[in-house]
Tab-separated table of C-alpha atoms in Angstrom:
chain	number	residue	atom	x	y	z
A	1	MET	CA	0.000	0.000	0.000
A	2	ASN	CA	1.070	3.587	-0.539
A	3	LYS	CA	1.269	6.302	2.139
A	4	ALA	CA	-2.151	7.806	1.366
A	5	GLN	CA	-3.855	4.394	1.653
A	6	LEU	CA	-1.948	3.531	4.826
A	7	ARG	CA	-2.658	6.948	6.360
A	8	LYS	CA	-6.393	6.485	5.818
A	9	LEU	CA	-6.399	2.888	7.109
A	10	TYR	CA	-4.299	3.496	10.240
A	11	LYS	CA	-6.033	6.746	11.186
A	12	LYS	CA	-9.260	4.725	11.192
A	13	LYS	CA	-7.673	1.868	13.185
A	14	ARG	CA	-6.220	4.243	15.747
A	15	LEU	CA	-9.483	6.165	16.136
A	16	SER	CA	-11.265	2.863	16.824
A	17	LEU	CA	-9.213	2.411	20.028
A	18	SER	CA	-10.994	3.275	23.260
A	19	THR	CA	-9.521	5.792	25.707
A	20	ASP	CA	-8.658	2.895	28.036
A	21	GLU	CA	-6.902	1.019	25.208
A	22	VAL	CA	-4.852	4.112	24.304
A	23	GLN	CA	-3.791	4.549	27.939
A	24	HIS	CA	-2.996	0.874	28.478
A	25	LYS	CA	-1.013	0.558	25.237
A	26	SER	CA	0.843	3.826	25.932
A	27	VAL	CA	1.969	2.514	29.332
A	28	GLN	CA	3.081	-0.761	27.699
A	29	ILE	CA	5.160	1.214	25.190
A	30	ALA	CA	6.811	3.176	28.030
A	31	ASN	CA	7.516	-0.074	29.897
A	32	ASN	CA	9.149	-1.535	26.777
A	33	LEU	CA	11.248	1.612	26.404
A	34	LEU	CA	12.588	1.021	29.927
A	35	GLN	CA	14.228	-2.169	28.624
A	36	LEU	CA	16.428	-0.149	26.250
A	37	ASP	CA	19.872	1.225	27.041
A	38	ILE	CA	18.905	4.790	26.094
A	39	TRP	CA	18.643	6.570	29.427
A	40	HIS	CA	22.220	7.872	29.736
A	41	TYR	CA	21.831	10.711	27.200
A	42	ASP	CA	21.115	14.375	27.934
A	43	TYR	CA	18.550	15.709	25.426
A	44	TYR	CA	15.334	13.840	24.596
A	45	HIS	CA	12.833	15.192	22.086
A	46	LEU	CA	9.282	14.184	22.936
A	47	PHE	CA	6.089	14.928	21.042
A	48	LEU	CA	2.944	15.936	22.894
A	49	PRO	CA	0.002	13.831	21.694
A	50	ILE	CA	-3.035	15.087	19.832
A	51	LYS	CA	-5.678	13.483	22.009
A	52	LYS	CA	-8.532	13.704	19.471
A	53	TRP	CA	-6.448	11.575	17.065
A	54	ASN	CA	-5.685	8.910	19.705
A	55	GLU	CA	-1.935	9.393	19.442
A	56	VAL	CA	0.347	7.509	21.820
A	57	ASP	CA	0.123	9.245	25.190
A	58	THR	CA	3.688	10.315	25.938
A	59	GLN	CA	3.028	11.261	29.584
A	60	PRO	CA	4.421	7.901	30.837
A	61	ILE	CA	7.608	8.518	28.809
A	62	MET	CA	7.784	12.067	30.154
A	63	ASN	CA	7.454	10.705	33.701
A	64	ILE	CA	10.431	8.398	33.106
A	65	LEU	CA	12.521	11.277	31.731
A	66	MET	CA	11.572	13.566	34.600
A	67	SER	CA	12.425	10.882	37.184
A	68	LYS	CA	15.864	10.593	35.577
A	69	ASP	CA	16.282	14.405	35.524
A	70	LYS	CA	16.745	14.568	31.741
A	71	ASN	CA	16.376	17.559	29.422
A	72	ILE	CA	13.012	17.182	27.704
A	73	VAL	CA	12.553	19.087	24.475
A	74	ILE	CA	9.129	19.677	22.930
A	75	SER	CA	8.316	21.552	19.755
A	76	HIS	CA	6.204	24.277	18.239
A	77	SER	CA	5.202	23.757	14.589
A	78	ASP	CA	5.807	26.640	12.184
A	79	PHE	CA	3.330	25.899	9.396
A	80	ASP	CA	4.760	28.661	7.169
A	81	SER	CA	8.246	27.137	6.995
A	82	ILE	CA	7.156	23.550	7.805
A	83	GLN	CA	9.810	23.511	10.540
A	84	MET	CA	9.712	22.517	14.186
A	85	ILE	CA	10.981	25.030	16.732
A	86	ASN	CA	12.332	23.098	19.709
A	87	ILE	CA	11.820	24.360	23.241
A	88	LEU	CA	13.247	23.061	26.525
A	89	LEU	CA	10.387	21.909	28.753
A	90	GLU	CA	10.656	23.658	32.118
A	91	GLU	CA	8.310	24.197	35.055
A	92	GLN	CA	7.282	27.611	33.738
A	93	THR	CA	6.687	26.454	30.144
A	94	VAL	CA	3.148	27.260	29.037
A	95	ILE	CA	1.548	24.733	26.669
A	96	LYS	CA	-1.525	25.497	24.560
A	97	GLU	CA	-3.256	23.720	21.708
A	98	ASN	CA	-2.829	25.386	18.331
A	99	LYS	CA	-5.681	25.648	15.804
A	100	TYR	CA	-4.954	22.055	14.658
A	101	GLY	CA	-5.290	20.646	18.172
A	102	ILE	CA	-1.531	20.173	18.600
A	103	PRO	CA	-0.309	20.954	22.143
A	104	GLU	CA	2.690	23.281	21.857
A	105	PRO	CA	4.912	25.408	24.067
A	106	ILE	CA	4.246	29.121	23.704
A	107	ASN	CA	7.345	30.221	25.603
A	108	GLY	CA	10.709	28.866	26.649
A	109	GLU	CA	14.354	28.428	25.791
A	110	ARG	CA	14.976	27.433	22.179
A	111	ILE	CA	17.149	24.336	21.718
A	112	SER	CA	19.174	23.499	18.601
A	113	ASP	CA	18.268	20.399	16.577
A	114	HIS	CA	21.951	19.390	16.840
A	115	LEU	CA	21.706	18.911	20.609
A	116	MET	CA	19.174	16.079	20.370
A	117	ASP	CA	20.388	12.683	21.524
A	118	VAL	CA	17.112	10.737	21.329
A	119	VAL	CA	13.967	11.619	19.381
A	120	PHE	CA	10.690	9.835	20.103
A	121	VAL	CA	8.888	9.983	16.776
A	122	PRO	CA	5.105	9.911	16.319
A	123	LEU	CA	3.675	7.893	13.460
A	124	LEU	CA	0.594	6.154	12.137
A	125	ILE	CA	2.436	3.090	10.838
A	126	THR	CA	5.979	2.082	9.928
A	127	ASP	CA	7.501	-0.622	7.792
A	128	GLN	CA	10.256	-3.106	8.575
A	129	LYS	CA	12.872	-0.848	6.969
A	130	GLY	CA	12.081	2.004	9.373
A	131	TYR	CA	10.119	4.186	6.971
A	132	ARG	CA	7.093	5.797	8.571
A	133	VAL	CA	3.754	7.253	7.640
A	134	GLY	CA	2.795	10.365	9.570
A	135	TYR	CA	0.302	13.047	8.639
A	136	GLY	CA	2.102	13.919	5.415
A	137	LYS	CA	3.445	17.410	6.083
A	138	GLY	CA	7.106	16.372	6.506
A	139	PHE	CA	7.794	18.176	9.795
A	140	TYR	CA	9.663	15.242	11.328
A	141	ASP	CA	11.632	14.389	8.179
A	142	ARG	CA	12.916	17.991	8.027
A	143	PHE	CA	13.671	18.045	11.760
A	144	LEU	CA	15.467	14.673	11.770
A	145	ALA	CA	17.512	15.666	8.714
A	146	ASN	CA	18.805	18.660	10.740
A	147	CYS	CA	19.808	16.535	13.746
A	148	ARG	CA	23.244	14.979	14.182
A	149	PRO	CA	23.732	11.827	12.069
A	150	ASN	CA	23.935	9.647	15.202
A	151	VAL	CA	20.704	10.903	16.816
A	152	LEU	CA	18.672	7.918	18.003
A	153	LYS	CA	15.269	7.887	16.265
A	154	ILE	CA	12.673	5.799	18.107
A	155	GLY	CA	9.195	5.461	16.645
A	156	VAL	CA	6.353	4.694	19.039
A	157	SER	CA	3.326	2.947	17.603
A	158	PHE	CA	0.241	1.032	18.651
A	159	PHE	CA	0.650	-1.184	15.563
A	160	GLU	CA	3.273	-3.684	14.447
A	161	PRO	CA	5.388	-2.689	11.408
A	162	ILE	CA	4.107	-3.723	7.990
A	163	ASN	CA	6.343	-5.315	5.334
A	164	GLU	CA	6.762	-2.289	3.077
A	165	ILE	CA	5.521	1.203	2.302
A	166	GLU	CA	5.348	1.387	-1.493
A	167	ASP	CA	6.054	5.055	-2.116
A	168	VAL	CA	8.983	6.063	0.104
A	169	HIS	CA	10.876	9.169	-0.958
A	170	GLU	CA	14.615	9.888	-0.866
A	171	MET	CA	13.979	12.641	1.715
A	172	ASP	CA	12.221	10.226	4.108
A	173	VAL	CA	14.320	9.624	7.222
A	174	THR	CA	14.281	6.083	8.587
A	175	LEU	CA	13.886	5.150	12.232
A	176	ASP	CA	16.466	3.208	14.256
A	177	MET	CA	13.832	1.284	16.160
A	178	VAL	CA	10.099	1.057	16.682
A	179	VAL	CA	8.527	0.319	20.058
A	180	THR	CA	4.995	-1.074	20.212
A	181	PRO	CA	3.013	-2.314	23.222
A	182	GLU	CA	4.102	-5.868	22.402
A	183	LYS	CA	7.658	-5.617	21.121
A	184	ILE	CA	10.814	-3.639	20.327
A	185	TYR	CA	11.829	-3.694	16.655
A	186	ARG	CA	15.424	-2.794	15.826
A	187	ILE	CA	15.831	-1.615	12.265
A	188	THR	CA	18.740	-3.076	10.320
A	189	LYS	CA	20.188	-0.553	7.897
A	190	ASN	CA	21.153	-1.841	4.465
A	191	ASP	CA	23.671	0.676	3.118
């Protein structure tokens, strides 16, 4: 299937999940993340979920990061430039939903893309090669392309990876691993 077909199918599948299922699966994803050797870094980029779209609830991941006293970076989406502006999450950071329902910081210290060590990446579905289907605007592909080459890219998904996304593009950035409620998938790069 191509990205448009997969986007339609997995939006529908995700919206069919109950609030309890979203919460339970989100906690399972966070528990699986605890099994990884990723907690020694400094800067972690975390997306804030769009609740009406049943995205993975990242609060359990945020709780882990806060308990380990890590720098949590969240972003504001600039729809004119299709870029993400990264902000350090602090006690005084004010978060509001934008007109698209995306929770975003409206103040705070700006953080360079190059400082990111680990990026938790939202997605609808991914394939076994680490290509992902998001909402189709390319915000994360642009952001990840600006990060250091060794940034760790971890997709979080309610669904297991599919075999292949038919219409990947040369600008698509692949993930290093995908964590679902059931399993951790490490992506093998074929250079």
